[in-house]
Coordinates of C-alpha atoms and ligand atoms in Angstrom, one line a residue:
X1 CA 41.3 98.0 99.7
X2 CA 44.4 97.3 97.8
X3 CA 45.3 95.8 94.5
X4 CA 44.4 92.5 94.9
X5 CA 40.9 93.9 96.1
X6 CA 41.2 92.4 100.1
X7 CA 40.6 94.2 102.7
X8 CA 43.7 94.5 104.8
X9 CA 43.4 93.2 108.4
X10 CA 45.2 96.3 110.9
X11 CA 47.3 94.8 113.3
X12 CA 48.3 95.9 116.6
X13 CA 51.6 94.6 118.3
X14 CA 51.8 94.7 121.8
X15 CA 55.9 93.9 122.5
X16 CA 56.7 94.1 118.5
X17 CA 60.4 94.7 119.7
X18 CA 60.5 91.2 121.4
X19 CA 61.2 88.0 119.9
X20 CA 57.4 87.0 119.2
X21 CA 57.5 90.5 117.6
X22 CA 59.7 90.2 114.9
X23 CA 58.9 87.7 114.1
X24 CA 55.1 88.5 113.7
X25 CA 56.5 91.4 111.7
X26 CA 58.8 89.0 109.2
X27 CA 55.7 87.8 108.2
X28 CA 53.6 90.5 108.2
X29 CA 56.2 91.5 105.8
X30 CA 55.7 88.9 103.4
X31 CA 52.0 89.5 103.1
X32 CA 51.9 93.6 102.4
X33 CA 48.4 93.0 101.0
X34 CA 47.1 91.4 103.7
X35 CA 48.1 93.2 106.9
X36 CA 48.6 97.5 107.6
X37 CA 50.3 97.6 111.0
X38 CA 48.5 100.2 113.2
X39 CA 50.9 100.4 116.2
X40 CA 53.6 98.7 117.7
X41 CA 54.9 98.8 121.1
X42 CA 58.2 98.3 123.2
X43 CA 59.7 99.0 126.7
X44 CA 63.1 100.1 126.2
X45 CA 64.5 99.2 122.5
X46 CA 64.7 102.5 121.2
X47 CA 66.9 101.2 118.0
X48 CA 64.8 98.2 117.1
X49 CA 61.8 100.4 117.3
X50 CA 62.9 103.3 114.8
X51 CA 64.0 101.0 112.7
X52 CA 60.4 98.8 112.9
X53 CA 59.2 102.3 112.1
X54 CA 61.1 103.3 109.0
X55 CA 60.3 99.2 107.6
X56 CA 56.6 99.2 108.7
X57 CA 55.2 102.9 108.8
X58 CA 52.8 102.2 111.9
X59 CA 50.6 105.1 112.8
X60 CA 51.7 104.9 116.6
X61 CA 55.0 103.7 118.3
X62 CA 54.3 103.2 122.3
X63 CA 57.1 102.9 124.5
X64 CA 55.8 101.7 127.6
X65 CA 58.7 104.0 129.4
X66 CA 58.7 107.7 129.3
X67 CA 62.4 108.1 129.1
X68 CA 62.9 105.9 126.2
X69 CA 59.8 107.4 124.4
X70 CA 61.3 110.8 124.6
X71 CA 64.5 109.4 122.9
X72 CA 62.3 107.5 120.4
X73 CA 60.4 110.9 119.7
X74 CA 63.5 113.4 119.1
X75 CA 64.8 110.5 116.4
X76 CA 61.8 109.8 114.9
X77 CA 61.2 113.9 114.4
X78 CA 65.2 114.2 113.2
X79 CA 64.2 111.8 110.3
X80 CA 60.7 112.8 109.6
X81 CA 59.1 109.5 109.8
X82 CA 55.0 110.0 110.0
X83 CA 54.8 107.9 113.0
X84 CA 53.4 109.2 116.7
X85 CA 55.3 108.4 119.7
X86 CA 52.8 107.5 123.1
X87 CA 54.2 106.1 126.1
X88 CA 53.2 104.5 129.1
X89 CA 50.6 102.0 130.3
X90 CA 47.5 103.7 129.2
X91 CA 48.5 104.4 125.8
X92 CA 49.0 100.6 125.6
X93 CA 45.1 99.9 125.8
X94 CA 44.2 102.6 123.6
X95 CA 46.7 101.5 120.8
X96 CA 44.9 97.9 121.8
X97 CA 41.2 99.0 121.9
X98 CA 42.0 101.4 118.7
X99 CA 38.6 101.4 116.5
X100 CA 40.7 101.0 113.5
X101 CA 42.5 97.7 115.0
X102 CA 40.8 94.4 114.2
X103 CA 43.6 92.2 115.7
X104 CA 45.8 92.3 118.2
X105 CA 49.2 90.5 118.8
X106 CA 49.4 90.2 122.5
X107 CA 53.2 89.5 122.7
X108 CA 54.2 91.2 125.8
X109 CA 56.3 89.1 128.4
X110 CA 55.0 89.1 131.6
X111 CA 51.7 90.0 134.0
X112 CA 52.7 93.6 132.9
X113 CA 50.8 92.8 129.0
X114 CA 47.6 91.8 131.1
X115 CA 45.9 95.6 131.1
X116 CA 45.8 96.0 127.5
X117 CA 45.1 92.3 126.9
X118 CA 42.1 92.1 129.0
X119 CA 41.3 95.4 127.2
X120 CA 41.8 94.2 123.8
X121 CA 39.1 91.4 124.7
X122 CA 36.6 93.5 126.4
X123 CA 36.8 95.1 123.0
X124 CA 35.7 92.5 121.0
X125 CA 39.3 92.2 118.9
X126 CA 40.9 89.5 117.0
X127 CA 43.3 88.5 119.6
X128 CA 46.6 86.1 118.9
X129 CA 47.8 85.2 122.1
X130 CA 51.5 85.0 122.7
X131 CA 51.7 86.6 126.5
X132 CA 50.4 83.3 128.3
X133 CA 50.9 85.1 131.5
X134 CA 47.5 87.0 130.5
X135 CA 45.6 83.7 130.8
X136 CA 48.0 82.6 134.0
X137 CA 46.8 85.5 136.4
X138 CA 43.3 85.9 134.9
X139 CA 41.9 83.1 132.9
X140 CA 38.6 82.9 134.1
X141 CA 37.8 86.9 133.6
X142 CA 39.9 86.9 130.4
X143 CA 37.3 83.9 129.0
X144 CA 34.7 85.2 129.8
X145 CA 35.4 88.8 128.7
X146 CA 36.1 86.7 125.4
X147 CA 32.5 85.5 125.4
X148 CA 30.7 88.3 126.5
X149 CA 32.5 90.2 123.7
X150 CA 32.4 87.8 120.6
X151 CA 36.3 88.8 120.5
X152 CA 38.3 85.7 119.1
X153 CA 40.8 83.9 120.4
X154 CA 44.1 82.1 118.8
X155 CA 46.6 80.8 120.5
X156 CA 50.1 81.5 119.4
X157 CA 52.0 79.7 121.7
X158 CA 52.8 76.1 119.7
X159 CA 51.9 73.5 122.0
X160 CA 48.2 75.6 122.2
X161 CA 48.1 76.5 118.2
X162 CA 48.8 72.7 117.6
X163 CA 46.2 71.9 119.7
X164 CA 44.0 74.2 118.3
X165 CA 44.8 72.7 114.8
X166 CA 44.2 69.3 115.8
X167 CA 40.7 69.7 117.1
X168 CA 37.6 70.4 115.8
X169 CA 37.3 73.1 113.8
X170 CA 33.5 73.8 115.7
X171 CA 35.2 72.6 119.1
X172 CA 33.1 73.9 121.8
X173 CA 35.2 73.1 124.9
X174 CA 32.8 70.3 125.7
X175 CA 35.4 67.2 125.3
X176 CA 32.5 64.6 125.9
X177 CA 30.7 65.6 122.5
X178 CA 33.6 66.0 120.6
X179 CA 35.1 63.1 121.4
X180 CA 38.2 64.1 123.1
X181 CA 39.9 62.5 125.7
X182 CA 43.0 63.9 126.7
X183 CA 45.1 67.2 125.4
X184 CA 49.2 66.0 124.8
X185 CA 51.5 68.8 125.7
X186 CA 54.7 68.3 124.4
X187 CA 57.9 69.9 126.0
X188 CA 61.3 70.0 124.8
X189 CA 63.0 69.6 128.6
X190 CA 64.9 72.5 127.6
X191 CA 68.5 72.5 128.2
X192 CA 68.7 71.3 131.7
X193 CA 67.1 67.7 130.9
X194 CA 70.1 65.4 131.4
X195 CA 71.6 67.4 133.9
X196 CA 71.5 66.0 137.4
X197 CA 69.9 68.0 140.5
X198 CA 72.9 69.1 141.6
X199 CA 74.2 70.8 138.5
X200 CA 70.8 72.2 138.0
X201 CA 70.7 74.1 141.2
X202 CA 74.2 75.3 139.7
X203 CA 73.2 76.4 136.6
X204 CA 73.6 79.8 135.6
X205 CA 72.0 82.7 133.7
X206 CA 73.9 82.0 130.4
X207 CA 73.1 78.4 130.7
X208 CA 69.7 78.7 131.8
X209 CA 69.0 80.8 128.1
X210 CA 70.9 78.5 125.5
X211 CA 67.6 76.8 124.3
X212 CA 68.5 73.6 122.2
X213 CA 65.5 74.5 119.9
X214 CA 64.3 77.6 119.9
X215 CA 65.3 81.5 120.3
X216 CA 63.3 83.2 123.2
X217 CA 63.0 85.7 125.2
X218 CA 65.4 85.4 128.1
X219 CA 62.5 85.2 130.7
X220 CA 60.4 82.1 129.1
X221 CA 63.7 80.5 128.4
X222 CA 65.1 80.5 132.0
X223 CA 60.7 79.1 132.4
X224 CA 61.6 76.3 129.9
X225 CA 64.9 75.4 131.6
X226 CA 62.6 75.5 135.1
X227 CA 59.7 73.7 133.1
X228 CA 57.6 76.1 134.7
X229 CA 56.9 77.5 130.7
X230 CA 55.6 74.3 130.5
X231 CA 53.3 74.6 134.0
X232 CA 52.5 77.9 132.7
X233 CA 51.0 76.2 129.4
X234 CA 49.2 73.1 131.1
X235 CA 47.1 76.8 133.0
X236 CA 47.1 77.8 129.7
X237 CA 45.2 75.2 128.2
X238 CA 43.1 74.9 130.9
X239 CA 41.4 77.9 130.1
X240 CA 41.9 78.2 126.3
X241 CA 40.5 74.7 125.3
X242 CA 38.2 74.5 129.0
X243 CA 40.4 70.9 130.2
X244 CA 39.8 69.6 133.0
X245 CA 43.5 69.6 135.0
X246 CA 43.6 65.6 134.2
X247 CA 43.3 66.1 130.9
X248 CA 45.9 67.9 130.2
X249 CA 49.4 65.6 130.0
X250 CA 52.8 66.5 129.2
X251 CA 55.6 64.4 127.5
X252 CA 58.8 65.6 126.9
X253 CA 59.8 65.5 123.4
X254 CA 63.6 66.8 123.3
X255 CA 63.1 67.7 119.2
X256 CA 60.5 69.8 119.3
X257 CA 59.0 68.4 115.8
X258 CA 55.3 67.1 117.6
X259 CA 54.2 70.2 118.7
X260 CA 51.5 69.3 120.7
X261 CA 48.7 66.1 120.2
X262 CA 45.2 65.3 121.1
X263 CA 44.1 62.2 121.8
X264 CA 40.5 61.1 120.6
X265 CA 38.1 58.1 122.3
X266 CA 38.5 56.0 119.4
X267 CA 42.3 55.8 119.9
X268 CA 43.5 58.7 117.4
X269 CA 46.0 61.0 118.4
X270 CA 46.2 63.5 115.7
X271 CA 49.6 65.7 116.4
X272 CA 50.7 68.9 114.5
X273 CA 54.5 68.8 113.6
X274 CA 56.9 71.3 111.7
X275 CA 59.9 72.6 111.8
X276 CA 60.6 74.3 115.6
X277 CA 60.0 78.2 113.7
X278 CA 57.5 80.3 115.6
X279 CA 56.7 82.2 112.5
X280 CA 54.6 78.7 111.4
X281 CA 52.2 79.3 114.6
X282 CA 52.4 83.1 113.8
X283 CA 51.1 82.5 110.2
X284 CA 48.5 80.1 111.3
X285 CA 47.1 82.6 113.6
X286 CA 47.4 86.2 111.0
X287 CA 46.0 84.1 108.3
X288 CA 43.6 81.8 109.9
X289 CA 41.3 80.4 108.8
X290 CA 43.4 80.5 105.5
X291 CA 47.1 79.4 105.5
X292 CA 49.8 81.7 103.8
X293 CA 53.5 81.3 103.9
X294 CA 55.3 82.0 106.9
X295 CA 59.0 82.1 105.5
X296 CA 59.9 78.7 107.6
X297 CA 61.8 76.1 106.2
X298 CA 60.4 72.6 105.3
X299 CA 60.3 69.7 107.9
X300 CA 62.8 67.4 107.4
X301 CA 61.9 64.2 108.7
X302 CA 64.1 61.7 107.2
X303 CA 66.7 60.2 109.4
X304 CA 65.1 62.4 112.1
X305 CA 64.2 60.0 115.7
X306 CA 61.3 61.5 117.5
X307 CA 61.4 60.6 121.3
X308 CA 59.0 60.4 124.2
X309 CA 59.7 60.7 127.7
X310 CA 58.0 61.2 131.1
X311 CA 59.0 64.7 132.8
X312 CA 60.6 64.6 135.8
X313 CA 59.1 66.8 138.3
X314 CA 61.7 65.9 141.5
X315 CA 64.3 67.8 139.5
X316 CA 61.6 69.9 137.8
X317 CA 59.3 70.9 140.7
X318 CA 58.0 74.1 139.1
X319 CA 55.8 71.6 136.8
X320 CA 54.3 70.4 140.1
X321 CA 54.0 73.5 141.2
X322 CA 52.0 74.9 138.8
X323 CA 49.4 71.6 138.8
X324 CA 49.1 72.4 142.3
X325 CA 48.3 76.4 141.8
X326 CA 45.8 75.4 139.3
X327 CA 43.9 72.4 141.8
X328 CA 44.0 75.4 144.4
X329 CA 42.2 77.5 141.9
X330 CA 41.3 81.6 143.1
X331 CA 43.9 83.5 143.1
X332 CA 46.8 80.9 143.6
X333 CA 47.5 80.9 140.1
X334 CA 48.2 84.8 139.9
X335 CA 50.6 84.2 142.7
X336 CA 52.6 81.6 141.2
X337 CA 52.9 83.8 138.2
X338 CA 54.2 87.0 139.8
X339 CA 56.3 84.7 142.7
X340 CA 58.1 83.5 139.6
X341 CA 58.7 86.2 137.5
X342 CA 60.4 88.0 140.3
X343 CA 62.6 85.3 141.2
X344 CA 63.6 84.4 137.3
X345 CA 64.5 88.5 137.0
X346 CA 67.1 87.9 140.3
X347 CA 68.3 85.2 139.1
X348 CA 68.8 86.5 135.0
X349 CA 70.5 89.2 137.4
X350 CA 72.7 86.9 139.0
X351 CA 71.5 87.7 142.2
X352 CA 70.0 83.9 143.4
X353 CA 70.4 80.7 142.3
X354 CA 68.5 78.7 140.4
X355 CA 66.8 76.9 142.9
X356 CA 66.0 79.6 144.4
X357 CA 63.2 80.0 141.6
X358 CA 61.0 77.0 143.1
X359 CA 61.9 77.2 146.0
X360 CA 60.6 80.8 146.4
X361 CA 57.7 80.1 144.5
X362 CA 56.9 76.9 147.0
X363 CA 57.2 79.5 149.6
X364 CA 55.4 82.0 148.1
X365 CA 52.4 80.0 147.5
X366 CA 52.6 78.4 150.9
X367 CA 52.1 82.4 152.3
X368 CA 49.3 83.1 150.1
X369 CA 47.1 80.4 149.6
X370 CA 43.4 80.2 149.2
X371 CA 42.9 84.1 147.9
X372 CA 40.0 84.8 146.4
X373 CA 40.2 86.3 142.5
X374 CA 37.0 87.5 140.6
X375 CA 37.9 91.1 139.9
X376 CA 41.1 92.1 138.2
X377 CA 41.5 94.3 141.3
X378 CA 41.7 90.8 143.5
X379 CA 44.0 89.5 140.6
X380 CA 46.3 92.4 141.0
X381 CA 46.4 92.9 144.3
X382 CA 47.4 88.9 144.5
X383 CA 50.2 89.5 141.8
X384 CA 51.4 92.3 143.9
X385 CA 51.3 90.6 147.6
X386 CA 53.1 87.6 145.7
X387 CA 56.1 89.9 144.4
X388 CA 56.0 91.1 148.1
X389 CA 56.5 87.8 149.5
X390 CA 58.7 86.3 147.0
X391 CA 61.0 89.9 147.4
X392 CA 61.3 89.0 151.3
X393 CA 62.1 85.4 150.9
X394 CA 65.0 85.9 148.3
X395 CA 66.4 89.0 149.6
X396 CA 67.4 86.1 152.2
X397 CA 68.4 84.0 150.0
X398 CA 71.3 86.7 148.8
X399 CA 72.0 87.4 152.4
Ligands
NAD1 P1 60.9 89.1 124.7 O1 61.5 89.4 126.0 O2 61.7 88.8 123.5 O3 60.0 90.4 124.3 C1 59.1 91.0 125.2 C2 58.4 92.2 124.7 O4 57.6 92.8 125.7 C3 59.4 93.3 124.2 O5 58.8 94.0 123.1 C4 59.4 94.3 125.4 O6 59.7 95.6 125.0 C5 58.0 94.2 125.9 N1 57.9 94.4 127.4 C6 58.7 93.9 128.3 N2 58.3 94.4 129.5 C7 57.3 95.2 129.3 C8 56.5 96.1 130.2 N3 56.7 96.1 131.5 N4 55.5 96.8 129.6 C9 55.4 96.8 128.2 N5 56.1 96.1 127.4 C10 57.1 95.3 127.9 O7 59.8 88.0 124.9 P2 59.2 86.9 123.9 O8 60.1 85.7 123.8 O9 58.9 87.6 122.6 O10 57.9 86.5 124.6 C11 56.7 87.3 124.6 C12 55.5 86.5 125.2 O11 55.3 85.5 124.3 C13 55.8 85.9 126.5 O12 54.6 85.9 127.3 C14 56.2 84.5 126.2 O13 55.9 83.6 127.2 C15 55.3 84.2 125.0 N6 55.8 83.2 124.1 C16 57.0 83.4 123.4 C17 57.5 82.4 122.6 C18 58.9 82.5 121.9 O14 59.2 81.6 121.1 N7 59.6 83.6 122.1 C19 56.8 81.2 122.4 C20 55.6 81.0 123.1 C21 55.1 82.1 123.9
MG2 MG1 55.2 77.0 124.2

């Protein structure tokens, strides 16, 4: 208990070091009565985690790789912090499955946050869902490890938190009986939009991450240039809000104020807007059902244009791409995933171009169609026969 007599919720931060991280922590920060912070983990940023520990005191600190934990360790010892350095995969899902944790932020990038995820559900936790990729490879198991568990759910990313906000607060998944008609997800057509298909296949890696409206991760920004992020979200809310694939539309909305909309049979469409801040969703999600301050400045609207537009999938075909992976259903959405995030890393690595990304992910789903994917061993497997086959067909790219 603390002074203000609540009980303080004790978070978990699966990739506190990343972007989705900090800024879970900013407003942790703001809140010290509400929230104790438990653990927080990282891959490689030995800095940004000591320093996370001296601001936030955690009980653990997991680096996900041994050599950096062993750095992290001899620092943390030199300036007699009480925190206790873990590392590796494992001691991800125990600092997710923890009996003292009630909620987890999943904020890994990548199929590689899926273990502890899935683990974190199983478990029964309060989970805010940043790592989409979780519900990508294994959305059917991840639901209904959700159900069988009475863990929660809340979406972090936006488009799904202004969803979430704009239906029924008893929404069941059934859209007859609620009344809902269609799910509206907006995307911002990241900073390729206007650019022609030639100059897109041009593009590089420091183009590809210059976001017009938001600060990401390198990996989901080179997916918003692609519009596969947005691909990867239309799977998303497949399995988050239980849409049917032609139910779920997406507009692109180059401001970024309309978050997301749903559209109702009587001919409401109730939207969520705010300022493009991620600590608003972040907040939403820490506090819910109650909102607290989230540190994000005040929506201007005045003198502001909000613009609609249809996405282009000839120059964007990962959007396509991704419809198609989730009308194939099994296992073809787990292949997409990992086919992707092994071409974005050459290409962040200046190795391909950036048509290569669809193209090997066209490819790679061509190779590996029609698996079946019931068992997170099937998943796996798929994800790692995809970064097989994806491998092979850009290594040829390079030449
Ligand atoms: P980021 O690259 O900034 O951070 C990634 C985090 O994951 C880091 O803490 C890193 O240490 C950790 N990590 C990376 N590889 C790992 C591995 N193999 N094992 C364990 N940990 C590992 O990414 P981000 O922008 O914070 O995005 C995180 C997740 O949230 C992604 O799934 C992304 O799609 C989603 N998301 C992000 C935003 C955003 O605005 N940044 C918005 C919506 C959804
Ligand atoms: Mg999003």
């Amino acid at each position: 208990m603390t002074a203000s007599g609540m009980k303080p919720r004790v978070l978990t931060i699966l990739g506190a070091t990343g972007t989705i991280g900090v800024n879970t922590l900013d407003v942790v920060a703001r809140h010290p009565d509400r929230f104790e912070v438990f653990a927080l983990t990282g891959a490689t940023q030995v800095e940004r985690m000591l320093e996370q520990c001296r601001t936030h005191r955690p009980r653990f600190a997991v680096m996900s790789e041994p050599a950096t934990a062993a750095v992290l360790r001899a620092r943390i010892a030199e300036e007699k912090l009480p925190v206790t350095v873990l590392e590796g995969a494992a001691a991800l899902i125990e600092v997710a499955t923890a009996p003292e944790v009630d909620t987890l932020m999943a904020a890994i990038v990548g199929a590689a946050g899926l273990p502890a995820t899935l683990a974190a559900a199983q478990a029964g936790k309060r989970i805010l869902l940043a790592n989409k990729e979780t519900l990508v490879v294994s959305g059917q198991l991840f639901m209904d490890a959700i159900a069988a568990s009475g863990a929660e759910l809340l979406p972090i990313d936006s488009e799904h938190n202004a969803i979430f906000q704009a239906l029924p607060r008893d929404f069941s998944g059934d859209f007859q009986q609620a009344g809902v008609k269609a799910l509206w997800l907006t995307a911002s057509g990241g900073p390729f939009r206007t650019l022609s298909a030639e100059a897109i296949a041009a593009a590089t890696p420091a183009q590809a991450v210059a976001h017009p409206n938001w600060v990401m991760g390198r990996k989901i920004s080179v997916d918003s240039a692609s519009l596969m992020n947005k691909g990867l979200e239309v799977i998303e809310a497949r399995w988050l809000f239980n849409a049917r694939p032609e139910q779920i539309k997406v507009v692109v909305h180059p401001q970024s104020i309309v978050h997301s909309m749903v559209e109702y049979a009587d001919g409401s469409v109730i939207a969520q807007m705010g300022t493009p801040d991620m600590r608003t969703p972040i907040a939403y999600a820490l506090g819910f059902p109650e909102r607290i301050d989230a540190g994000v400045s005040a929506l201007e609207l005045i003198g502001r244009q909000l613009t609609f537009e249809t996405p282009d999938t000839a120059r964007f075909p990962c959007l396509q791409l991704a419809f198609d992976a989730l009308a194939a259903g099994g296992s073809a959405a787990a292949v997409l995933n990992a086919a992707n995030e092994v071409a974005v890393a050459r290409f962040l690595d200046g190795a391909v171009p950036f048509s290569a990304i669809a193209a090997s992910i066209a490819h790679t789903l061509d190779t590996l169609a029609g698996g079946a994917a019931d068992t997170l061993d099937e998943l796996l497997e798929a994800d790692r026969q995809a970064r097989g086959v994806a491998g092979i067909y850009l290594d040829r790219v390079q030449g």
